[in-house]
Amino acid sequence: ASEYTEERTEISAGVDFLHEKTMISTGYTNSEENDFEANSVFLSIGQDFFGDLTTLGMGFTLGNNSVRKNGDSSFEEETETRRYRLSISQILSKNMIASLGFESVIDEGYLNNPYRSVRYLDASSGLGYSYEQELYPATRNSDAVALRAMYHLPYRAALKAEYRSFSDSWGIEADSFELRYTHPYKDRWIFEAKIRRYDQTQAEFYSDLFAFQGATTFRARDKELSNFSSQSFGLGASYELRSSWLSWSNKSTVNLYWDYMQFDYGNFRDVTQAGLPGEEPLYQLDANILRLFFSVWY
């Protein structure tokens, strides 16, 4: 793909209200790019039970988005997202807490990317294939369930494990696993390590190369809708600065994190490499991500 530069401005506001053992939260977010605008509002309620050992949470988010296209001032489409959440967390012992969460999402409107195309076999083309616009269904329903647990180790360290399962009306099924370890050192250092694995099946209307133009009612070649897997590994460290460094703050830290990510696509091919149409090498992606930031509490 061609290189591009993008700038996004986001504004959000939220309110939390605590009454006895009930927490009510609401908020609004606006996010703007030169070709996309998103507006969302949310409401969530949390309630503690059984001596504060159990917490039940419910939430709802409504989002409205405007999709535009650079170079075409007449193009503008709308999407709407409704997100429902239900979760329960339980303190199982003085060292262990677990939670189970469900999420259901309904998307309606223009759900594909106005810049993305699919390719199809075309003997008259010098490449052996040509391109046409992607076309997605106007609705998408998805459901996810996640199980998380955290265990406090005797030497103040913590071990966290998570499993998440996802499926949607487009035929995608996905599973992810994550294991995270947090280790404090002396009074000021905190070290972290994590590993994650993700596997996904393809959407029903996805294909790397269609047989002919307009071959199916819906069509996609977005690699994120293909059959793929990813692995990631991360290390991080946080150091709490001495209080004299910022006398007006309660706490301040400097943080450095490194993540390595690898993506392997099972049926998305790299058309920049030599090969007959549909026989090019499969696409792979490796990435190193470095994050350096400061945090201040006051």
Tab-separated table of C-alpha atoms in Angstrom, residues 66-196:
chain	number	residue	atom	x	y	z
A	66	SER	CA	-19.711	9.412	9.274
A	67	VAL	CA	-17.495	7.840	6.596
A	68	ARG	CA	-16.000	10.129	3.956
A	69	LYS	CA	-13.486	9.667	1.141
A	70	ASN	CA	-10.492	11.841	0.339
A	71	GLY	CA	-10.644	13.078	-3.230
A	72	ASP	CA	-14.433	12.703	-3.468
A	73	SER	CA	-16.265	15.498	-1.633
A	74	SER	CA	-19.673	14.056	-2.582
A	75	PHE	CA	-19.025	10.732	-0.790
A	76	GLU	CA	-20.476	10.389	2.708
A	77	GLU	CA	-21.985	7.316	4.363
A	78	GLU	CA	-23.301	6.598	7.861
A	79	THR	CA	-22.903	3.700	10.277
A	80	GLU	CA	-24.447	2.934	13.657
A	81	THR	CA	-23.068	0.669	16.368
A	82	ARG	CA	-24.897	-0.674	19.409
A	83	ARG	CA	-22.769	-2.482	21.981
A	84	TYR	CA	-24.152	-4.440	24.960
A	85	ARG	CA	-21.969	-5.716	27.806
A	86	LEU	CA	-22.554	-7.956	30.806
A	87	SER	CA	-19.866	-9.073	33.244
A	88	ILE	CA	-19.454	-10.679	36.633
A	89	SER	CA	-16.301	-10.748	38.735
A	90	GLN	CA	-15.716	-12.868	41.821
A	91	ILE	CA	-13.059	-12.824	44.518
A	92	LEU	CA	-12.318	-16.537	44.901
A	93	SER	CA	-9.712	-16.276	47.651
A	94	LYS	CA	-7.471	-13.651	49.237
A	95	ASN	CA	-5.037	-14.212	46.350
A	96	MET	CA	-7.284	-14.827	43.338
A	97	ILE	CA	-9.967	-12.949	41.413
A	98	ALA	CA	-11.779	-14.082	38.249
A	99	SER	CA	-14.270	-12.505	35.854
A	100	LEU	CA	-16.565	-13.613	33.051
A	101	GLY	CA	-17.708	-11.121	30.438
A	102	PHE	CA	-20.144	-11.168	27.497
A	103	GLU	CA	-20.394	-8.606	24.711
A	104	SER	CA	-22.808	-8.346	21.801
A	105	VAL	CA	-22.353	-5.787	19.014
A	106	ILE	CA	-24.757	-4.758	16.244
A	107	ASP	CA	-23.307	-2.765	13.328
A	108	GLU	CA	-25.487	-1.264	10.610
A	109	GLY	CA	-24.793	0.957	7.617
A	110	TYR	CA	-21.685	1.386	5.475
A	111	LEU	CA	-19.285	-1.151	6.985
A	112	ASN	CA	-16.521	-1.451	4.370
A	113	ASN	CA	-13.586	0.813	3.559
A	114	PRO	CA	-14.118	3.241	0.636
A	115	TYR	CA	-10.462	2.916	-0.414
A	116	ARG	CA	-10.176	-0.859	-0.484
A	117	SER	CA	-10.646	-3.097	-3.537
A	118	VAL	CA	-10.803	-6.784	-4.398
A	119	ARG	CA	-9.045	-8.412	-7.335
A	120	TYR	CA	-10.450	-10.836	-9.898
A	121	LEU	CA	-9.003	-12.872	-12.758
A	122	ASP	CA	-8.787	-10.876	-15.995
A	123	ALA	CA	-6.878	-12.363	-18.936
A	124	SER	CA	-6.956	-9.022	-20.768
A	125	SER	CA	-4.916	-7.361	-18.029
A	126	GLY	CA	-1.142	-7.444	-18.155
A	127	LEU	CA	-1.119	-8.591	-14.502
A	128	GLY	CA	-3.626	-11.369	-15.118
A	129	TYR	CA	-6.100	-9.719	-12.757
A	130	SER	CA	-7.957	-6.435	-12.265
A	131	TYR	CA	-9.561	-4.625	-9.329
A	132	GLU	CA	-13.076	-3.611	-8.350
A	133	GLN	CA	-14.592	-1.997	-5.243
A	134	GLU	CA	-15.234	-4.050	-2.121
A	135	LEU	CA	-18.870	-4.574	-1.131
A	136	TYR	CA	-19.901	-5.625	2.384
A	137	PRO	CA	-23.281	-6.500	3.911
A	138	ALA	CA	-25.029	-3.576	5.614
A	139	THR	CA	-25.330	-5.411	8.943
A	140	ARG	CA	-22.961	-7.304	11.206
A	141	ASN	CA	-23.811	-9.012	14.499
A	142	SER	CA	-20.985	-10.258	16.693
A	143	ASP	CA	-20.731	-11.932	20.088
A	144	ALA	CA	-17.746	-12.427	22.358
A	145	VAL	CA	-17.134	-14.092	25.706
A	146	ALA	CA	-14.016	-13.602	27.808
A	147	LEU	CA	-12.745	-15.378	30.912
A	148	ARG	CA	-10.038	-13.659	32.965
A	149	ALA	CA	-8.255	-14.589	36.177
A	150	MET	CA	-5.538	-12.931	38.245
A	151	TYR	CA	-3.485	-14.583	40.977
A	152	HIS	CA	-1.371	-12.761	43.571
A	153	LEU	CA	1.895	-14.575	44.219
A	154	PRO	CA	3.504	-14.586	47.700
A	155	TYR	CA	6.342	-12.235	46.748
A	156	ARG	CA	3.938	-9.429	45.619
A	157	ALA	CA	4.008	-10.496	41.973
A	158	ALA	CA	0.873	-11.232	39.950
A	159	LEU	CA	-0.047	-13.683	37.191
A	160	LYS	CA	-2.917	-12.895	34.817
A	161	ALA	CA	-4.512	-15.219	32.255
A	162	GLU	CA	-7.220	-14.473	29.690
A	163	TYR	CA	-9.177	-16.435	27.072
A	164	ARG	CA	-11.578	-14.783	24.610
A	165	SER	CA	-13.857	-16.341	21.991
A	166	PHE	CA	-15.493	-14.361	19.172
A	167	SER	CA	-17.973	-15.113	16.366
A	168	ASP	CA	-20.038	-12.981	14.003
A	169	SER	CA	-22.719	-13.166	11.321
A	170	TRP	CA	-20.068	-12.874	8.579
A	171	GLY	CA	-18.731	-16.340	9.425
A	172	ILE	CA	-15.644	-15.252	11.370
A	173	GLU	CA	-14.667	-17.260	14.439
A	174	ALA	CA	-11.676	-16.306	16.565
A	175	ASP	CA	-9.920	-17.353	19.760
A	176	SER	CA	-7.248	-15.506	21.698
A	177	PHE	CA	-5.098	-16.440	24.693
A	178	GLU	CA	-2.971	-14.123	26.809
A	179	LEU	CA	-0.675	-14.689	29.763
A	180	ARG	CA	0.832	-11.747	31.660
A	181	TYR	CA	3.305	-11.651	34.555
A	182	THR	CA	3.956	-8.595	36.753
A	183	HIS	CA	6.911	-8.485	39.126
A	184	PRO	CA	7.743	-5.632	41.541
A	185	TYR	CA	11.367	-5.097	42.476
A	186	LYS	CA	12.286	-3.275	45.664
A	187	ASP	CA	10.094	-0.196	46.096
A	188	ARG	CA	10.243	1.617	42.774
A	189	TRP	CA	10.520	-0.891	39.937
A	190	ILE	CA	7.749	-2.925	38.283
A	191	PHE	CA	8.613	-5.359	35.475
A	192	GLU	CA	6.098	-6.979	33.119
A	193	ALA	CA	6.132	-9.782	30.550
A	194	LYS	CA	3.312	-11.064	28.353
A	195	ILE	CA	2.583	-13.493	25.533
A	196	ARG	CA	-0.513	-13.580	23.322
